Coordinates of C-alpha atoms in Angstrom, one line a residue:
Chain L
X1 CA 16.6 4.0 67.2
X2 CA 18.2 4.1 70.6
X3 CA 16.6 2.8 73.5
X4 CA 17.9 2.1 77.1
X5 CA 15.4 0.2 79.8
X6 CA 16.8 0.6 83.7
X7 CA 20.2 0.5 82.2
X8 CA 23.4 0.5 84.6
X9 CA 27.5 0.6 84.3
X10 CA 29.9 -0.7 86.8
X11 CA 33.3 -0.8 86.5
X12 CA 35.6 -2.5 88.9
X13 CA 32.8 -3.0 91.5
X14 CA 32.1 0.8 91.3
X15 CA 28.6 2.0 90.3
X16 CA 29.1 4.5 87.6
X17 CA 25.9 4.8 86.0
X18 CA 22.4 3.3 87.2
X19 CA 18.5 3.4 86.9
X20 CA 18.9 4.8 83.2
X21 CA 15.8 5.0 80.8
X22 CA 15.3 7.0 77.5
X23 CA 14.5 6.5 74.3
X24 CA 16.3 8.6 71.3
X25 CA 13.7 8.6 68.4
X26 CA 14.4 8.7 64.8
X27 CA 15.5 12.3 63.4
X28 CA 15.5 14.0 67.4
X29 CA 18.2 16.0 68.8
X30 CA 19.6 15.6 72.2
X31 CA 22.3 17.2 74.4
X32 CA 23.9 15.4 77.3
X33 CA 24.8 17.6 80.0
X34 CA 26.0 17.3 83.6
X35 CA 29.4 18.3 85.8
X36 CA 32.9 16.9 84.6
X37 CA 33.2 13.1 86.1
X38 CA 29.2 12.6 85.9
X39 CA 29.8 10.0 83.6
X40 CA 28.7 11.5 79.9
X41 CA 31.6 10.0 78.2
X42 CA 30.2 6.4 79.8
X43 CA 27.0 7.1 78.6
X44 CA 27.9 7.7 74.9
X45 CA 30.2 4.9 75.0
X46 CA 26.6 2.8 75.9
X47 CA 25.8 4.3 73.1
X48 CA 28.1 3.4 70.6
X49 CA 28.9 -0.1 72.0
X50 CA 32.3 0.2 73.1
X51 CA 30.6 -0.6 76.9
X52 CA 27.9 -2.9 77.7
X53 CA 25.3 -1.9 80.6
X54 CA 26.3 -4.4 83.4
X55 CA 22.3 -4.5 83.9
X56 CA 19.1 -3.2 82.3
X57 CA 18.6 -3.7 78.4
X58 CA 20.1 -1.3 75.7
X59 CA 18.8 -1.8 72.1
X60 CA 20.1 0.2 69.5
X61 CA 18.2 -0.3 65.6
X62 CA 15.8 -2.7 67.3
X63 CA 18.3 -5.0 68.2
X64 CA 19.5 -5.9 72.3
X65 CA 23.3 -5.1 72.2
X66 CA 23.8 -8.1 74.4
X67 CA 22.4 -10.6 71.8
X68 CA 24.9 -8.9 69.0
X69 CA 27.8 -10.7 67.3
X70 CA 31.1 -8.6 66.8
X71 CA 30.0 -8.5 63.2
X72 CA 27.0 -7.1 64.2
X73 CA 28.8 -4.6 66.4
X74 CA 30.3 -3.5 63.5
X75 CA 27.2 -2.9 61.1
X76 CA 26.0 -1.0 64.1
X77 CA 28.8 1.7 64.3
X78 CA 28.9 1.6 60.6
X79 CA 25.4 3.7 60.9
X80 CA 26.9 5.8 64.0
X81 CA 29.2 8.6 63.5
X82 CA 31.1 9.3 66.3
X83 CA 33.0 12.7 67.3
X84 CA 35.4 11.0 69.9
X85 CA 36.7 13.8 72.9
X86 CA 40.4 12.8 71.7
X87 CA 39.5 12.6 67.7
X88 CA 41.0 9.4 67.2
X89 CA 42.6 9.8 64.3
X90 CA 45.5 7.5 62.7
X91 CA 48.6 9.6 62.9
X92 CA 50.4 8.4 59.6
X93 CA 47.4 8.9 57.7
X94 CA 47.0 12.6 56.2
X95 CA 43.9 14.1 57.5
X96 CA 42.0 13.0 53.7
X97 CA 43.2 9.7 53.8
X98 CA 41.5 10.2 57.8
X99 CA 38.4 11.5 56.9
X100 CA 38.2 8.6 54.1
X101 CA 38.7 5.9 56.8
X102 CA 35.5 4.9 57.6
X103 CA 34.2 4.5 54.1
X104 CA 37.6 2.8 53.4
X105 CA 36.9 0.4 56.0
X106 CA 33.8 -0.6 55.5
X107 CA 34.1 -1.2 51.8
X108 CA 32.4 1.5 50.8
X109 CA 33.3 3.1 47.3
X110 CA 35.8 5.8 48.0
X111 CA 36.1 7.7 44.8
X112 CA 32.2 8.5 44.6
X113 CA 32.9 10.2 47.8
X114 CA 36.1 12.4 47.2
X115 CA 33.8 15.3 46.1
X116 CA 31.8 14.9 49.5
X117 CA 34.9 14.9 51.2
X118 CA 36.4 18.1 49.9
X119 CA 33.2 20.1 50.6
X120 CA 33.1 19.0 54.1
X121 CA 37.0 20.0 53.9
X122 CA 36.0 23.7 52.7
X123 CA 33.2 23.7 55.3
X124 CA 35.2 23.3 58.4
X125 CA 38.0 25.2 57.1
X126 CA 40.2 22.9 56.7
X127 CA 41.3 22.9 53.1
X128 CA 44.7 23.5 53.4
X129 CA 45.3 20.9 56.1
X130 CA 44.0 18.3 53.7
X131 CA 47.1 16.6 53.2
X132 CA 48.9 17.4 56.5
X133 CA 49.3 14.5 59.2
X134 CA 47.2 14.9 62.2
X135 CA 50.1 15.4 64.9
X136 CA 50.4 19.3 63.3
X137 CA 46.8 19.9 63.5
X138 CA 45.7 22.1 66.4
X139 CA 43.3 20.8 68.6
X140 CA 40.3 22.5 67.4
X141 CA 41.6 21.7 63.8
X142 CA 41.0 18.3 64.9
X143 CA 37.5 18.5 66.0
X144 CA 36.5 19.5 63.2
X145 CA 37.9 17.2 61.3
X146 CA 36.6 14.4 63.2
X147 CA 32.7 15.7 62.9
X148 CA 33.7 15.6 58.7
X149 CA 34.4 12.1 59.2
X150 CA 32.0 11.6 61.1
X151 CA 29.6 12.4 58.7
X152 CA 30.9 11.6 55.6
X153 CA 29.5 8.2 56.1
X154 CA 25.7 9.8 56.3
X155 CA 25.2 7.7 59.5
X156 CA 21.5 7.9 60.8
X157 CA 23.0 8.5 64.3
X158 CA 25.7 11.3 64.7
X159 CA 27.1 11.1 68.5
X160 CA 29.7 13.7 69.5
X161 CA 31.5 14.2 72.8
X162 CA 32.0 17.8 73.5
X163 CA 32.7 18.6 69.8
X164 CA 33.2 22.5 70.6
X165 CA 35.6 22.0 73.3
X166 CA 38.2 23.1 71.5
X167 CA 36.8 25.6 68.9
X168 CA 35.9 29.1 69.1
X169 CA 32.4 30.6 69.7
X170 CA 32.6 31.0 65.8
X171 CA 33.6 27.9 64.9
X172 CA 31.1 26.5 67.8
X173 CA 28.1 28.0 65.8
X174 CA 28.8 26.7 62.2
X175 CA 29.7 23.1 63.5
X176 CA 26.0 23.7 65.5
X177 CA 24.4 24.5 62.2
X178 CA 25.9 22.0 60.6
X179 CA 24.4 19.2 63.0
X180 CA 21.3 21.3 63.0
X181 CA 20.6 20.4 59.0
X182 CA 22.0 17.3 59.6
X183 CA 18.7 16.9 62.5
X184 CA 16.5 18.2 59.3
X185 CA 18.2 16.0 57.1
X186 CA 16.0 13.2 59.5
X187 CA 19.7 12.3 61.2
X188 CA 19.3 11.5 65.2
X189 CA 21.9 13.7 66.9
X190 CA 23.3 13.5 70.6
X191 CA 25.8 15.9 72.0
X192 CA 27.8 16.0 75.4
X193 CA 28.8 19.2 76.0
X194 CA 29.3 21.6 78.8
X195 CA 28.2 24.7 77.1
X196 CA 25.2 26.3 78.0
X197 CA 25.5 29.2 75.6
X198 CA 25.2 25.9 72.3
X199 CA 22.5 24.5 74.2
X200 CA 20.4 27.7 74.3
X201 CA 21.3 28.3 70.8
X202 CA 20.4 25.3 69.5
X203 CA 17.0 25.0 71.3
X204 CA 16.4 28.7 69.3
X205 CA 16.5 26.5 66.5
X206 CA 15.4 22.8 66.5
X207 CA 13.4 21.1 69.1
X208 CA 16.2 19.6 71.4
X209 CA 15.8 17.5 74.4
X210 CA 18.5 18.2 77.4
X211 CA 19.8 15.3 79.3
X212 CA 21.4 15.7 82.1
X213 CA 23.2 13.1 84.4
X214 CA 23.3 13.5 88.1
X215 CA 24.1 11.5 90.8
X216 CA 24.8 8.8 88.1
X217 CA 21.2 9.0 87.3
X218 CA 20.1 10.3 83.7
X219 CA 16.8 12.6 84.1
X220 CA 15.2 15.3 81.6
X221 CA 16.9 18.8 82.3
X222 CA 13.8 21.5 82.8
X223 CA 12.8 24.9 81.6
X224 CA 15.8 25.9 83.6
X225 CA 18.1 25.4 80.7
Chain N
X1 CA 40.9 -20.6 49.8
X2 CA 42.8 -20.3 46.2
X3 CA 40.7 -16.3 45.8
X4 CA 41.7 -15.5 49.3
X5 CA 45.4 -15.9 48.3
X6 CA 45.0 -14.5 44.4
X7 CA 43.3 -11.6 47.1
X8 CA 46.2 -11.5 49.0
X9 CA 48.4 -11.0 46.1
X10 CA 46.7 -8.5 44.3
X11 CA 45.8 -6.4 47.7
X12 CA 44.4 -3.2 48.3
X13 CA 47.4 -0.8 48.7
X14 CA 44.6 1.7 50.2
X15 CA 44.1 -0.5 53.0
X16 CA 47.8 -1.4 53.3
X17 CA 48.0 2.1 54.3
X18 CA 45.7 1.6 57.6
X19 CA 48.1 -0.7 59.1
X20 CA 51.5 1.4 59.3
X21 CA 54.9 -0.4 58.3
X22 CA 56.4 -2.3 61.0
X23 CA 60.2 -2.7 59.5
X24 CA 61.4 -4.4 62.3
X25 CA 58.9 -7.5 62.8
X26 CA 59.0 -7.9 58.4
X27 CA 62.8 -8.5 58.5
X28 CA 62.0 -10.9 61.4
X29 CA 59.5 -12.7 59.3
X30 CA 61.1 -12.5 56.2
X31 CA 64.4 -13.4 57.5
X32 CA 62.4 -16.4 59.7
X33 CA 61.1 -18.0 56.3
X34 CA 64.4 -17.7 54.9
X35 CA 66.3 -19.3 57.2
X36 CA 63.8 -21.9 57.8
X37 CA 63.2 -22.2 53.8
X38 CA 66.9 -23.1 53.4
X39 CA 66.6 -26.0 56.5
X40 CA 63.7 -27.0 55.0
X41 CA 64.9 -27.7 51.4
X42 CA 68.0 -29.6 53.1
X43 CA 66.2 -31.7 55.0
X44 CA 64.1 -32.6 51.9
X45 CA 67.2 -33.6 50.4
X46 CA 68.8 -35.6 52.8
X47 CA 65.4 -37.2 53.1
X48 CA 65.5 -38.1 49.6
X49 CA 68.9 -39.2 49.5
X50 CA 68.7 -41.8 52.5
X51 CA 65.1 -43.1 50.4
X52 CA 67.4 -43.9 47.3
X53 CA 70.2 -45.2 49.1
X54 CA 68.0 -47.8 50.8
X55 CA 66.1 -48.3 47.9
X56 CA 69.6 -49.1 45.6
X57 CA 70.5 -50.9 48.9
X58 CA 67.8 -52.9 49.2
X59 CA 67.9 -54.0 45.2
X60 CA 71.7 -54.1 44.9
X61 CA 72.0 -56.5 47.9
X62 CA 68.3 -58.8 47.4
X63 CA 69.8 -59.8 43.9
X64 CA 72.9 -61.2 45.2
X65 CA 74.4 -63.2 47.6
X66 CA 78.1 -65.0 48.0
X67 CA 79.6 -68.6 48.7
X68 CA 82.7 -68.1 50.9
X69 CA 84.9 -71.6 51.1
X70 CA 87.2 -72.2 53.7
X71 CA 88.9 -75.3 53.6
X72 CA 92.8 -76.8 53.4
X73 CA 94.9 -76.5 51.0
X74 CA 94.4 -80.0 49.3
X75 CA 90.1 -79.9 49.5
X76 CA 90.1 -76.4 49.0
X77 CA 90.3 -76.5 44.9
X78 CA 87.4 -79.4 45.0
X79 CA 85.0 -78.0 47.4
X80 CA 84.9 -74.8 45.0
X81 CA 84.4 -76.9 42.1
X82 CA 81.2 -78.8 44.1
X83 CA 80.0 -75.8 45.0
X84 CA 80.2 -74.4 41.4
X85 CA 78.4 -77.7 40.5
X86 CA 75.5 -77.3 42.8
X87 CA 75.0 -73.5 41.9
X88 CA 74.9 -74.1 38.3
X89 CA 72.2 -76.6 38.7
X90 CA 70.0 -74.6 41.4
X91 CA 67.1 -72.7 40.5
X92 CA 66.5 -69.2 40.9
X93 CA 70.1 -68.8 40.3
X94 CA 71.1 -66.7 37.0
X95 CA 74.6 -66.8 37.0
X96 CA 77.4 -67.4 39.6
X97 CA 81.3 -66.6 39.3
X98 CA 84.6 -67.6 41.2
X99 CA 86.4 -64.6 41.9
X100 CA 89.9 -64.3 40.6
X101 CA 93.1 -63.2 42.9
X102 CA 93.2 -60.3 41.5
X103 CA 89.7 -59.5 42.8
X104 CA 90.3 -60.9 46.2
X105 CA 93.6 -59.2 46.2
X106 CA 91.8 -55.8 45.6
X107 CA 88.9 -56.3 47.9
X108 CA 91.8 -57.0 50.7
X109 CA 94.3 -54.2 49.6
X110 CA 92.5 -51.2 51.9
X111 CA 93.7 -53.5 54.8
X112 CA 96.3 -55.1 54.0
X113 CA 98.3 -53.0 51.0
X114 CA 99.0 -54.3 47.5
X115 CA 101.7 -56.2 48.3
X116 CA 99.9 -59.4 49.7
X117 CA 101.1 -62.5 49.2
X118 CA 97.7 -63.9 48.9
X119 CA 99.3 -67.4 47.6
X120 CA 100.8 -67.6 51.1
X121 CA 97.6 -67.0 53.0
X122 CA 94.9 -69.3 53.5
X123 CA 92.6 -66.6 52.3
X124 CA 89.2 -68.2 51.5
X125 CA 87.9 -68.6 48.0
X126 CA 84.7 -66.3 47.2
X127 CA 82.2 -67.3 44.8
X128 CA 79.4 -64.2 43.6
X129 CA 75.9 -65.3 43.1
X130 CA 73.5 -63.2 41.2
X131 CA 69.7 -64.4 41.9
X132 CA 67.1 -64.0 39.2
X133 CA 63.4 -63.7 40.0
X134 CA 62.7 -64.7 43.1
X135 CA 66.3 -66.0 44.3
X136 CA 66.9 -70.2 45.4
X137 CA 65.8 -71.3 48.2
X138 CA 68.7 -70.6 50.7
X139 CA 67.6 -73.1 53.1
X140 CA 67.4 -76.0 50.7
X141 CA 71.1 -74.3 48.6
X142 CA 72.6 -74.7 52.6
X143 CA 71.6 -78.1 53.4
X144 CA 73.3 -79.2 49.8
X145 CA 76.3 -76.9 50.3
X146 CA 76.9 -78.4 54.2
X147 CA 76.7 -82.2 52.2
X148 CA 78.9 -81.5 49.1
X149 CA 81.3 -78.9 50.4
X150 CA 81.4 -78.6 54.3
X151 CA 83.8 -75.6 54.1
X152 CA 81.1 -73.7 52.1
X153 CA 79.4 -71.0 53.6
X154 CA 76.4 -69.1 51.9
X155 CA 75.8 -65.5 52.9
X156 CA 72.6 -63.9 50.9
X157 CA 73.8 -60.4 53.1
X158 CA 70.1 -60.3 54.8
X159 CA 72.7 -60.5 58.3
X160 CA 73.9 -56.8 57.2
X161 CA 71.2 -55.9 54.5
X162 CA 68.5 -55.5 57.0
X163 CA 70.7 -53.3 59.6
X164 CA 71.8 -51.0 56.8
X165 CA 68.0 -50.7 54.8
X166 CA 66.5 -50.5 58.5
X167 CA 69.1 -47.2 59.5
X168 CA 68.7 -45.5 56.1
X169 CA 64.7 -45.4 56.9
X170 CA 65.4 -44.0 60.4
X171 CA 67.6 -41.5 58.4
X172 CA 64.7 -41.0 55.9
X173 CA 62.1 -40.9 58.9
X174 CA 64.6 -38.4 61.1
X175 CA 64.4 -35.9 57.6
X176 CA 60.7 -35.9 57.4
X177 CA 60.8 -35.4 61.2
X178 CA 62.7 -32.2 60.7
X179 CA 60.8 -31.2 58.0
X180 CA 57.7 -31.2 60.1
X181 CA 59.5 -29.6 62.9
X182 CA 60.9 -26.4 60.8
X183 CA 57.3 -26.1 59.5
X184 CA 55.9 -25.7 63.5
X185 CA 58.8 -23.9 64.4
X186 CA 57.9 -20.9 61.4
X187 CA 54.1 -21.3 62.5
X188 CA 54.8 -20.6 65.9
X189 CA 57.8 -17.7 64.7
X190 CA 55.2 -16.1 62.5
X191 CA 52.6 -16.4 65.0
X192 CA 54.8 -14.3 67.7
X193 CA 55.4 -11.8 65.1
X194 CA 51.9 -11.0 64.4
X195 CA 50.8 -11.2 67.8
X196 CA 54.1 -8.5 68.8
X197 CA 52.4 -6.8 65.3
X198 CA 49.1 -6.5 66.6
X199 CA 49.8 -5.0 69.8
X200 CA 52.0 -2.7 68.7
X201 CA 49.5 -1.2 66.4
X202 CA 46.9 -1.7 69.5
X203 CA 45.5 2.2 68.8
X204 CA 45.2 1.2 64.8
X205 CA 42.8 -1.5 65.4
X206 CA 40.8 0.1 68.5
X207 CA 40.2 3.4 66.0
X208 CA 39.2 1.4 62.9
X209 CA 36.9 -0.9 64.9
X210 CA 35.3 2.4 66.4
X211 CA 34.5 3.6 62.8
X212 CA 32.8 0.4 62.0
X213 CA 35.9 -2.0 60.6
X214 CA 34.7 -5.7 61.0
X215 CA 37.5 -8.3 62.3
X216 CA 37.9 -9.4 58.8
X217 CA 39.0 -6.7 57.6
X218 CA 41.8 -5.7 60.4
X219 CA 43.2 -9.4 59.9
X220 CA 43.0 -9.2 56.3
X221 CA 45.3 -6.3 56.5
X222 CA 48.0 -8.3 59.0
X223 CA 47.4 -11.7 57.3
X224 CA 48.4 -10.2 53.8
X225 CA 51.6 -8.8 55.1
X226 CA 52.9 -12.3 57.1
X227 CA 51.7 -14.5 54.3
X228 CA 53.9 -12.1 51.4
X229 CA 57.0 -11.6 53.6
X230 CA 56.8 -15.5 54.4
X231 CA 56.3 -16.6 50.8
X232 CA 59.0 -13.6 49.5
X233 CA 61.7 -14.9 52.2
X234 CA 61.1 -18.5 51.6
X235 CA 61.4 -18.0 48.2
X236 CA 65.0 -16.5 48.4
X237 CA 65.7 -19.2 51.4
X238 CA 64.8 -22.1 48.8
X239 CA 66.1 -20.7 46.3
X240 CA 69.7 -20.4 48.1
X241 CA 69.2 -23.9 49.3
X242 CA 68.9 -25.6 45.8
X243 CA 71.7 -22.9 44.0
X244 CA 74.2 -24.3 47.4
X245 CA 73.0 -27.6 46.4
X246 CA 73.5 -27.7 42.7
X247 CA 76.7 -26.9 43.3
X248 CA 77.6 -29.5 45.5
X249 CA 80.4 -32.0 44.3
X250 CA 79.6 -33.9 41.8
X251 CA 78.8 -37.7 42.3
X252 CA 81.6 -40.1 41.9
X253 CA 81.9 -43.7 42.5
X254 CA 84.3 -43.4 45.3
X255 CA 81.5 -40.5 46.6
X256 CA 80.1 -42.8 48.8
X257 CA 77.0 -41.0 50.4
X258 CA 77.6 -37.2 50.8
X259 CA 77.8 -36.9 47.0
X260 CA 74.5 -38.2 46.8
X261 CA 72.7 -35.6 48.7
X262 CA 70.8 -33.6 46.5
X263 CA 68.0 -34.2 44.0
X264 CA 67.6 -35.8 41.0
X265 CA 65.3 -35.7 38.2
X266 CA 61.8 -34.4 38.8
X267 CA 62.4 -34.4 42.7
X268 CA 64.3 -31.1 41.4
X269 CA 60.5 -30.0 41.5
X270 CA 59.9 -30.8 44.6
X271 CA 61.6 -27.6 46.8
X272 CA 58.9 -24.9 44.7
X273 CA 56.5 -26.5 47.6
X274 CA 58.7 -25.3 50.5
X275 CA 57.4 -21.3 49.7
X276 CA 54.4 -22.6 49.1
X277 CA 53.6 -24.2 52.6
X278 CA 55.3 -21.2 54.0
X279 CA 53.1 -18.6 52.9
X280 CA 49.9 -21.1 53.8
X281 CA 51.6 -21.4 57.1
X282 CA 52.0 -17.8 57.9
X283 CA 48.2 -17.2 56.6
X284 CA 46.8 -20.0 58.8
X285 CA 49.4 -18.6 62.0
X286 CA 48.3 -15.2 61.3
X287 CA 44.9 -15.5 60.9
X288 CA 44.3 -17.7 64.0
X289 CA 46.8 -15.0 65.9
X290 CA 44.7 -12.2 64.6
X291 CA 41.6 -13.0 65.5
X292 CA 42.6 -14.3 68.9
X293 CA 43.8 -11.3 69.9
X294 CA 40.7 -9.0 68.5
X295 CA 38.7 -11.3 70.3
X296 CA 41.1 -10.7 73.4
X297 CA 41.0 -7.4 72.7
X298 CA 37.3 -6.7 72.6

């Protein structure tokens, strides 16, 4: 599915990621770990194509990013779903209309989906907010719309950049479980986060590999996690 | 090309919605076709005025020529006479006719008043010529006229004809010219506006392409916006062009050129085109603009 071969990142002359090699198989769960700075976000922006490794190769569904079209860019991120740090959400759009967006976009039907859409709105809890404009949403309301849209595309890869930074321990466990049946739904999931506590969790639960960058270097975190 | 702009006028209000309303740059551009709608229709019809007049020009003047006799007193009555003879037997020639005073008198009253004694003058006698098919041959009509009637001397207007038909085509050519340049002028308008457009909704794009939007679809939202406020504001700018010119002054003999500007017939027709172009304008500009920024942007 995902596959990176001695892949590195510079940006402005500065070596922010290097040596990198891992492979993300079909239906596996991973977490990205490692200090604030280490370069996680970088690496899930590899990931999802919105950065090129400056060396190395990086093939995502069998095909080397660097031979890709735009077009072909966009198929790919059409079958990623992406929980961005910052949400990303379009601000004059209520948060249906938001969660909606990447079917929209991608000329998907939208109707067949509204049903979808409002279970995934009872599910995070954020029924009400339905037709409020992201600005008013608080920051963990947010996140948790942003993992409902970025699932309501069923995308075979589900990438999510500290998705529980803003929620409660609570709220942290159900949006766990919910990417946990997602995993046993045969969905590839990869998580940056800082928390220890929704690593050890998770591992109770589904086989999860542990990432961990350090000193720009991505390696296989041990039994010490 | 003709489903991309039935799609552009049917839309897809849902993905209207993606791109938010920009008020400011849609009066620009709808204000932009306008105004350039309005040029656009006048300079059509000044272009097809100036055609016409050369055209009537050209016809009026190639069928006719006139025999102008200067001579004294005593030979001037028998030199008109020969020349008379010699144009009633000269082919090519349908009819010619010896003005009267009064007609001399009235060609010469805006200079010199009503009052002119014109038996006291030694005004010269005019004779009008009206060709038929292909006209004489002038060369062979002066060599007789110089043998029979020295004092004659034939003027088939070419000296004036060809100065007058040659600056009504530069006239013609200077509308066209205009034409063309209000056309680049609203590409290149429209093409700042979507470009300001496009970077002002900078986030918009970067978000939708992160969800998996293609290109085509971020321009198709842009390029269906440009292209309708270009076709809705050329459409009022044409259609305040042709209303002013309707009701321009009617023509009237003494209406020499001004009266003439306007259209006539089916040329009436002719300013539907002007929205037309526009709107293909402002899809072409924003199009190109649109994905030469996403490109720049990626």
């Amino acid at each position: 599915m995902l596959e990176l071969k001695k892949a590195a990142f510079d940006y402005a002359g500065k070596e922010i990621l290097t040596d990198m090699s891992v492979t993300l198989a079909p239906g596996t769960f991973h977490f990205l770990t490692g200090p604030s700075g280490s370069g996680k976000t970088t690496f899930l922006k590899l990931c999802y194509q919105d950065l090129i490794p400056s060396s190395g190769t990086l093939h995502i569904f069998g095909k080397d990013v660097r031979a890709m079209d735009r077009d072909d860019v966009a198929s790919v991120r059409q079958r990623i779903g992406v929980v961005h740090q910052d949400c990303q959400f379009l601000d004059h759009l209520t948060m249906s209309e938001n969660i909606l967006l990447p079917l929209q976009v991608t000329g998907h039907e939208v109707a067949s989906k509204l049903r979808d859409m409002q279970e995934l709105m009872v599910w995070t809890g954020l029924s009400d907010q339905m037709e409020l404009l992201p600005p008013v949403l608080s920051g963990g309301e947010r996140q948790r719309a942003a993992l409902a849209r970025a699932v309501i595309m069923s995308p075979e890869l589900i990438i999510a950049d500290e998705p529980t930074g803003n929620l409660d321990w609570d709220m942290a466990q159900r949006m766990l479980t919910l990417l946990i049946e997602l995993n046993k739904m045969g969905k590839t999931i990869l998580i940056a986060t800082h928390d220890m506590n929704l690593i050890r969790m998770a591992k109770n639960q589904v086989a999860a590999r542990v990432l961990r960058i350090r000193q720009r270097h991505l390696e296989l975190a041990g039994a010490e996690l | 090309m003709i489903g991309r702009f039935g799609a552009i006028l049917t839309g897809d209000r849902q993905a209207d919605r993606v791109v938010p309303p920009t008020g400011y740059t849609a009066n620009l551009t709808a204000f932009t076709a306008a105004a350039m709608a309005f040029l656009s229709v006048f300079a059509l019809a000044l272009s097809l005025a100036t055609d016409r007049l050369a055209t009537r020009w050209s016809e009026e003047l190639a069928q006719t020529a006139t025999v102008r006799i200067s001579a004294p007193d005593g030979q001037l009555s028998r030199q008109a006479e020969a020349v008379m003879r010699i144009l009633d037997t000269t082919p090519g020639i349908r009819s010619a006719r010896m003005m009267t005073n009064e007609e001399q008198l009235k060609l010469l009253e805006p200079w010199f008043g009503p009052d002119l004694p014109l038996d006291t003058l030694p005004i010269p006698r005019l004779i009008e010529v009206v060709e038929s098919g292909d006209g004489p041959d002038m060369a062979g009509l002066r060599l007789r006229l110089a043998a029979e009637a020295p004092g004659a001397v034939l003027d088939d207007h070419s000296r004036w004809r060809k100065p007058l038909i040659s600056a009504a085509s530069r006239l013609r050519a200077l509308g066209v010219f205009s034409i063309l340049l209000i056309l680049g002028s609203t590409a290149a308008m429209i093409t700042l506006a979507a470009q300001s457009a496009l970077a002002a909704n900078a986030q918009v794009i970067t978000v939708v392409r992160l969800i998996g939007a293609r290109d085509a679809y971020i321009v198709r939202a842009f390029v269906r916006r440009f292209t309708l406020r270009a076709l809705f504001g050329a459409l009022f700018g044409t259609v305040l062009a042709m209303l002013s010119i309707y009701f321009l002054p009617s023509a009237a003999d003494e209406g020499a050129f001004l009266t003439g500007l306007g259209f006539q017939g089916w040329h009436w027709v002719l300013p539907v085109v002007v929205p037309v172009i526009a709107a293909v304008l402002a899809f072409w500009a924003t199009r190109i603009a649109a994905f030469r920024v996403l490109r720049r942007m990626a």
